[in-house]
mmCIF file of C-alpha atoms and ligand atoms in Angstrom:
data_model
loop_
_atom_site.group_PDB
_atom_site.id
_atom_site.type_symbol
_atom_site.label_atom_id
_atom_site.label_comp_id
_atom_site.label_asym_id
_atom_site.label_seq_id
_atom_site.Cartn_x
_atom_site.Cartn_y
_atom_site.Cartn_z
ATOM 1 C CA MET A 1 127.484 87.112 102.840
ATOM 2 C CA THR A 2 126.084 84.150 104.761
ATOM 3 C CA ALA A 3 123.349 84.415 107.502
ATOM 4 C CA SER A 4 126.333 84.024 110.096
ATOM 5 C CA GLN A 5 127.725 87.407 108.758
ATOM 6 C CA LEU A 6 124.328 88.910 109.167
ATOM 7 C CA LEU A 7 123.833 87.663 112.492
ATOM 8 C CA ALA A 8 127.309 88.560 113.636
ATOM 9 C CA LYS A 9 126.177 92.191 113.442
ATOM 10 C CA SER A 10 122.654 91.807 114.982
ATOM 11 C CA PRO A 11 120.762 93.689 115.620
ATOM 12 C CA GLN A 12 121.159 96.226 112.832
ATOM 13 C CA LEU A 13 119.116 98.557 110.673
ATOM 14 C CA SER A 14 118.612 98.184 106.990
ATOM 15 C CA VAL A 15 117.322 101.579 105.726
ATOM 16 C CA GLY A 16 114.631 101.875 103.301
ATOM 17 C CA ILE A 17 116.068 104.105 100.350
ATOM 18 C CA LEU A 18 112.650 105.025 98.721
ATOM 19 C CA THR A 19 111.850 107.824 101.070
ATOM 20 C CA ALA A 20 115.089 109.400 100.226
ATOM 21 C CA ASN A 21 115.805 112.461 97.768
ATOM 22 C CA LEU A 22 116.407 110.236 94.783
ATOM 23 C CA GLY A 23 117.530 113.071 92.730
ATOM 24 C CA THR A 24 120.768 112.959 95.052
ATOM 25 C CA LEU A 25 121.169 109.129 95.451
ATOM 26 C CA ASP A 26 124.929 109.191 95.694
ATOM 27 C CA GLU A 27 124.744 111.671 98.672
ATOM 28 C CA GLU A 28 121.902 109.889 100.539
ATOM 29 C CA LEU A 29 124.027 106.702 100.245
ATOM 30 C CA ARG A 30 126.995 108.573 101.561
ATOM 31 C CA ARG A 31 125.101 110.021 104.491
ATOM 32 C CA LEU A 32 124.137 106.445 105.533
ATOM 33 C CA GLU A 33 127.719 105.174 105.184
ATOM 34 C CA ARG A 34 128.794 108.250 107.453
ATOM 35 C CA ALA A 35 126.098 107.149 109.964
ATOM 36 C CA GLY A 36 127.844 103.851 110.408
ATOM 37 C CA MET A 37 124.908 101.756 108.359
ATOM 38 C CA THR A 38 125.525 98.731 106.982
ATOM 39 C CA MET A 39 122.482 97.928 104.729
ATOM 40 C CA VAL A 40 120.280 99.604 102.360
ATOM 41 C CA HIS A 41 116.834 98.415 101.654
ATOM 42 C CA THR A 42 114.913 98.794 98.108
ATOM 43 C CA ASP A 43 111.485 98.276 97.824
ATOM 44 C CA VAL A 44 110.690 96.832 94.497
ATOM 45 C CA MET A 45 106.925 96.851 93.587
ATOM 46 C CA ASP A 46 105.619 95.813 90.123
ATOM 47 C CA GLY A 47 102.111 97.277 90.212
ATOM 48 C CA VAL A 48 100.937 93.684 90.036
ATOM 49 C CA PHE A 49 101.698 92.039 93.157
ATOM 50 C CA CYS A 50 101.466 95.453 94.634
ATOM 51 C CA PRO A 51 99.408 98.542 93.690
ATOM 52 C CA MET A 52 102.588 100.808 93.715
ATOM 53 C CA LEU A 53 105.142 100.744 90.846
ATOM 54 C CA THR A 54 108.482 101.694 92.088
ATOM 55 C CA VAL A 55 111.924 100.849 90.934
ATOM 56 C CA GLY A 56 113.876 97.718 89.482
ATOM 57 C CA VAL A 57 117.153 96.546 88.217
ATOM 58 C CA PRO A 58 118.785 99.947 86.979
ATOM 59 C CA PHE A 59 117.997 101.410 90.598
ATOM 60 C CA VAL A 60 119.778 98.588 92.337
ATOM 61 C CA ALA A 61 122.729 98.992 89.823
ATOM 62 C CA ALA A 62 122.844 102.645 90.407
ATOM 63 C CA GLN A 63 123.562 102.348 93.942
ATOM 64 C CA ARG A 64 127.510 102.831 94.447
ATOM 65 C CA THR A 65 128.134 102.102 98.020
ATOM 66 C CA SER A 66 129.730 99.750 100.649
ATOM 67 C CA LEU A 67 126.417 99.002 102.022
ATOM 68 C CA ARG A 68 124.951 95.722 101.636
ATOM 69 C CA LYS A 69 122.349 96.017 99.060
ATOM 70 C CA ASP A 70 119.083 94.505 100.616
ATOM 71 C CA VAL A 71 116.448 94.114 97.660
ATOM 72 C CA HIS A 72 112.981 93.329 98.719
ATOM 73 C CA LEU A 73 111.033 92.022 95.897
ATOM 74 C CA MET A 74 107.104 92.636 95.941
ATOM 75 C CA ILE A 75 106.695 91.389 92.327
ATOM 76 C CA HIS A 76 104.623 88.709 90.526
ATOM 77 C CA GLU A 77 106.343 85.347 90.167
ATOM 78 C CA PRO A 78 110.016 86.522 91.019
ATOM 79 C CA LEU A 79 111.712 83.273 89.865
ATOM 80 C CA ALA A 80 112.397 84.600 86.447
ATOM 81 C CA ARG A 81 113.586 88.022 87.893
ATOM 82 C CA VAL A 82 116.006 87.380 90.540
ATOM 83 C CA GLY A 83 119.000 86.644 88.369
ATOM 84 C CA GLU A 84 118.881 90.257 86.982
ATOM 85 C CA PHE A 85 118.734 91.739 90.448
ATOM 86 C CA VAL A 86 121.831 89.500 91.799
ATOM 87 C CA LYS A 87 123.657 90.808 88.269
ATOM 88 C CA ALA A 88 122.780 94.322 89.419
ATOM 89 C CA GLY A 89 124.677 93.883 92.661
ATOM 90 C CA ALA A 90 122.065 92.853 95.150
ATOM 91 C CA ASP A 91 123.547 91.198 98.192
ATOM 92 C CA MET A 92 120.420 89.843 99.470
ATOM 93 C CA ILE A 93 117.274 89.091 97.722
ATOM 94 C CA VAL A 94 114.007 89.133 99.936
ATOM 95 C CA PHE A 95 110.919 87.947 97.965
ATOM 96 C CA GLN A 96 107.254 87.586 99.354
ATOM 97 C CA VAL A 97 106.201 84.212 99.832
ATOM 98 C CA GLU A 98 102.753 85.082 98.672
ATOM 99 C CA SER A 99 104.312 86.095 95.152
ATOM 100 C CA ALA A 100 105.606 82.978 94.195
ATOM 101 C CA SER A 101 103.974 79.715 93.050
ATOM 102 C CA ASN A 102 107.036 77.675 93.857
ATOM 103 C CA PRO A 103 108.981 79.616 96.644
ATOM 104 C CA HIS A 104 111.292 76.640 97.295
ATOM 105 C CA ARG A 105 112.599 76.925 93.706
ATOM 106 C CA VAL A 106 113.211 80.448 94.007
ATOM 107 C CA LEU A 107 115.461 79.538 97.282
ATOM 108 C CA GLN A 108 117.148 76.697 95.366
ATOM 109 C CA VAL A 109 117.841 79.056 92.358
ATOM 110 C CA LEU A 110 119.226 81.783 94.683
ATOM 111 C CA GLY A 111 121.502 79.334 96.545
ATOM 112 C CA ASP A 112 123.339 78.637 93.265
ATOM 113 C CA MET A 113 124.060 82.455 92.344
ATOM 114 C CA ALA A 114 127.403 84.098 92.975
ATOM 115 C CA ASN A 115 127.550 87.422 94.634
ATOM 116 C CA GLU A 116 128.529 90.091 91.968
ATOM 117 C CA ASN A 117 130.416 92.233 94.495
ATOM 118 C CA ASP A 118 132.587 89.572 96.010
ATOM 119 C CA SER A 119 132.635 86.077 94.651
ATOM 120 C CA ALA A 120 133.604 85.096 98.483
ATOM 121 C CA ARG A 121 130.042 86.030 99.504
ATOM 122 C CA GLY A 122 127.029 84.258 98.660
ATOM 123 C CA ILE A 123 123.558 85.769 98.309
ATOM 124 C CA ILE A 124 121.337 86.126 101.294
ATOM 125 C CA ARG A 125 118.308 83.944 100.553
ATOM 126 C CA GLY A 126 115.684 86.008 102.202
ATOM 127 C CA LEU A 127 111.708 85.273 102.524
ATOM 128 C CA ALA A 128 109.272 88.114 103.249
ATOM 129 C CA ILE A 129 105.935 87.139 104.750
ATOM 130 C CA SER A 130 102.737 89.451 104.784
ATOM 131 C CA PRO A 131 100.739 90.165 107.815
ATOM 132 C CA GLY A 132 97.880 87.763 106.828
ATOM 133 C CA THR A 133 99.837 84.881 105.780
ATOM 134 C CA PRO A 134 99.850 82.014 108.099
ATOM 135 C CA LEU A 135 103.529 81.039 109.490
ATOM 136 C CA GLU A 136 102.978 77.344 108.519
ATOM 137 C CA VAL A 137 104.350 78.415 105.049
ATOM 138 C CA LEU A 138 108.030 78.341 106.752
ATOM 139 C CA PRO A 139 108.999 74.845 107.888
ATOM 140 C CA PRO A 140 109.221 73.274 104.550
ATOM 141 C CA LEU A 141 111.646 76.208 103.496
ATOM 142 C CA LEU A 142 113.983 76.473 106.448
ATOM 143 C CA ASP A 143 116.543 74.285 104.820
ATOM 144 C CA HIS A 144 116.958 76.854 102.211
ATOM 145 C CA LEU A 145 116.836 80.178 103.801
ATOM 146 C CA ASP A 146 119.132 82.843 105.357
ATOM 147 C CA TYR A 147 116.680 85.333 106.397
ATOM 148 C CA VAL A 148 113.022 85.554 107.197
ATOM 149 C CA MET A 149 111.323 88.937 107.377
ATOM 150 C CA LEU A 150 107.826 89.531 108.771
ATOM 151 C CA LEU A 151 106.247 92.384 107.371
ATOM 152 C CA ALA A 152 104.315 94.640 110.068
ATOM 153 C CA ILE A 153 102.338 96.208 107.453
ATOM 154 C CA ASN A 154 100.701 95.163 104.316
ATOM 155 C CA PRO A 155 103.080 95.603 101.238
ATOM 156 C CA GLY A 156 102.404 98.576 99.153
ATOM 157 C CA TRP A 157 103.342 102.140 100.821
ATOM 158 C CA GLY A 158 105.970 103.309 103.544
ATOM 159 C CA GLY A 159 104.636 105.275 106.398
ATOM 160 C CA GLN A 160 102.036 102.852 107.532
ATOM 161 C CA LYS A 161 101.233 101.910 111.124
ATOM 162 C CA PHE A 162 103.009 98.833 112.821
ATOM 163 C CA ILE A 163 100.394 96.076 113.182
ATOM 164 C CA PRO A 164 100.602 94.844 116.798
ATOM 165 C CA ALA A 165 99.980 91.076 116.235
ATOM 166 C CA THR A 166 103.567 91.233 114.587
ATOM 167 C CA ALA A 167 105.283 90.909 117.972
ATOM 168 C CA ALA A 168 103.748 87.246 118.431
ATOM 169 C CA ARG A 169 104.613 86.520 114.812
ATOM 170 C CA ILE A 170 108.377 87.446 115.516
ATOM 171 C CA ALA A 171 108.444 85.199 118.570
ATOM 172 C CA ARG A 172 106.841 82.221 116.722
ATOM 173 C CA VAL A 173 109.277 82.588 113.908
ATOM 174 C CA ARG A 174 112.136 82.808 116.411
ATOM 175 C CA GLU A 175 110.865 79.256 117.841
ATOM 176 C CA MET A 176 110.677 77.955 114.478
ATOM 177 C CA VAL A 177 114.270 79.059 113.508
ATOM 178 C CA ALA A 178 115.690 77.956 116.914
ATOM 179 C CA GLY A 179 113.922 74.247 116.495
ATOM 180 C CA HIS A 180 115.586 74.124 112.922
ATOM 181 C CA GLY A 181 119.150 74.832 114.306
ATOM 182 C CA GLY A 182 120.649 76.448 111.300
ATOM 183 C CA PRO A 183 121.684 80.138 111.323
ATOM 184 C CA ILE A 184 118.724 82.273 110.096
ATOM 185 C CA ALA A 185 118.211 85.777 110.785
ATOM 186 C CA VAL A 186 114.876 87.289 111.561
ATOM 187 C CA GLY A 187 113.761 90.852 110.448
ATOM 188 C CA VAL A 188 110.699 92.982 110.541
ATOM 189 C CA ASP A 189 109.894 95.738 107.795
ATOM 190 C CA GLY A 190 107.256 98.463 108.105
ATOM 191 C CA GLY A 191 105.878 100.993 110.568
ATOM 192 C CA VAL A 192 108.894 101.398 112.657
ATOM 193 C CA THR A 193 109.337 104.955 113.869
ATOM 194 C CA LYS A 194 111.402 106.961 116.492
ATOM 195 C CA ALA A 195 108.663 106.364 118.982
ATOM 196 C CA ASN A 196 108.207 102.388 118.444
ATOM 197 C CA ILE A 197 112.018 101.445 117.735
ATOM 198 C CA ALA A 198 112.448 100.366 121.364
ATOM 199 C CA ALA A 199 109.392 98.348 121.689
ATOM 200 C CA VAL A 200 110.166 96.709 118.349
ATOM 201 C CA ALA A 201 113.747 96.106 119.461
ATOM 202 C CA ALA A 202 112.559 94.361 122.641
ATOM 203 C CA MET A 203 110.496 91.701 120.387
ATOM 204 C CA GLY A 204 113.941 90.533 119.327
ATOM 205 C CA PRO A 205 114.486 90.781 115.506
ATOM 206 C CA ASP A 206 118.206 90.696 114.100
ATOM 207 C CA VAL A 207 117.259 93.097 111.353
ATOM 208 C CA VAL A 208 114.760 96.235 111.395
ATOM 209 C CA VAL A 209 113.886 97.871 108.272
ATOM 210 C CA THR A 210 113.244 101.547 108.530
ATOM 211 C CA GLY A 211 112.371 104.028 105.801
ATOM 212 C CA SER A 212 110.493 107.072 106.587
ATOM 213 C CA ALA A 213 111.903 107.545 110.197
ATOM 214 C CA VAL A 214 115.295 107.754 108.629
ATOM 215 C CA PHE A 215 114.284 110.171 105.614
ATOM 216 C CA ASP A 216 111.687 112.033 107.301
ATOM 217 C CA GLY A 217 112.200 115.329 105.277
ATOM 218 C CA SER A 218 113.067 117.323 108.294
ATOM 219 C CA SER A 219 115.929 116.224 110.782
ATOM 220 C CA ALA A 220 119.510 115.096 109.551
ATOM 221 C CA VAL A 221 119.424 111.637 107.995
ATOM 222 C CA GLU A 222 122.626 110.977 109.815
ATOM 223 C CA ALA A 223 121.236 111.957 113.321
ATOM 224 C CA ASN A 224 117.988 109.891 112.515
ATOM 225 C CA ALA A 225 119.861 106.621 111.664
ATOM 226 C CA GLN A 226 122.096 106.905 114.625
ATOM 227 C CA PHE A 227 119.239 107.529 116.989
ATOM 228 C CA MET A 228 117.310 104.501 115.471
ATOM 229 C CA GLN A 229 120.604 102.229 115.395
ATOM 230 C CA ALA A 230 121.095 103.150 119.166
ATOM 231 C CA GLN A 231 117.662 102.504 120.414
ATOM 232 C CA LEU A 232 117.775 98.980 118.541
ATOM 233 C CA ARG A 233 121.107 98.187 120.187
ATOM 234 C CA ALA A 234 119.866 99.441 123.534
ATOM 235 C CA SER A 235 116.623 97.513 123.765
ATOM 236 C CA SER A 236 117.300 94.562 121.654
ATOM 237 C CA THR A 237 116.595 90.881 123.067
ATOM 238 C CA SER A 238 118.246 89.127 119.984
HETATM 239 C C1 DX5 B 1 106.427 98.444 102.401
HETATM 240 C C2 DX5 B 1 107.897 98.264 102.392
HETATM 241 C C3 DX5 B 1 108.552 98.799 103.496
HETATM 242 C C4 DX5 B 1 108.314 100.243 103.893
HETATM 243 C C5 DX5 B 1 109.014 100.718 104.862
HETATM 244 O O1 DX5 B 1 105.780 97.914 101.101
HETATM 245 O O2 DX5 B 1 108.320 96.915 102.339
HETATM 246 O O3 DX5 B 1 109.933 98.639 103.210
HETATM 247 O O4 DX5 B 1 108.505 101.055 102.684
HETATM 248 O O5 DX5 B 1 108.687 102.052 105.186
HETATM 249 P P1 DX5 B 1 108.343 102.788 106.555
HETATM 250 O O6 DX5 B 1 109.471 102.434 107.486
HETATM 251 O O7 DX5 B 1 108.222 104.287 106.258
HETATM 252 O O8 DX5 B 1 107.142 102.240 107.081
HETATM 253 ZN ZN1 ZN B 2 110.611 96.583 102.330
#
């Protein structure tokens, strides 16, 4: 999958799976497929870069699905680890720029990796940027990137409140990407709810990550996912 393939379906949701019922992972994935979703987002936290410890390589491998596997790495020094996630079937590797002492090198390594699901597709090379990190990290990396994902919350937990300054950061990243010229998708992750999805869509992201709004423990997952996708399409400016 290249950035162009990601952009062709823009705007789209990537659904965070960790708030689902993990005891019935297969059934939860079928629900997302039935709802017409295209991506499943896994938040990998190592208890070092992030206070929370979540899931790792076996959990990505356990996802048997036609959805693209979007793997968000919030782990210390991801360079040595990305290969294992690619082997487990990750289609997208999105790592935190703050977590790597040499993010450029991580992107170079990802660019040489083959997609285990389909060798015709590459790996989407994604960079995640926390709310407090200056966007000036981006320009030297743009030649090696397919996807920039802005966090609208601090990494660590689902269900946090969307930080309003994220809107201006999305606009700034859009300018940087447009100035660069190559196909690069822009995403946003964290704090997106049924109440603010239309406003977030109007900020123009290509990808919106949403977890607890879809797996909310009360309404049907399919209905939640379709509501979020419809709102995203209706209000998008991307
Ligand atoms: C936070 C994660 C997010 C988060 C999204 O560290 O990167 O993906 O779990 O969850 P919601 O949509 O519930 O804010
Ligand atoms: Zn995430």
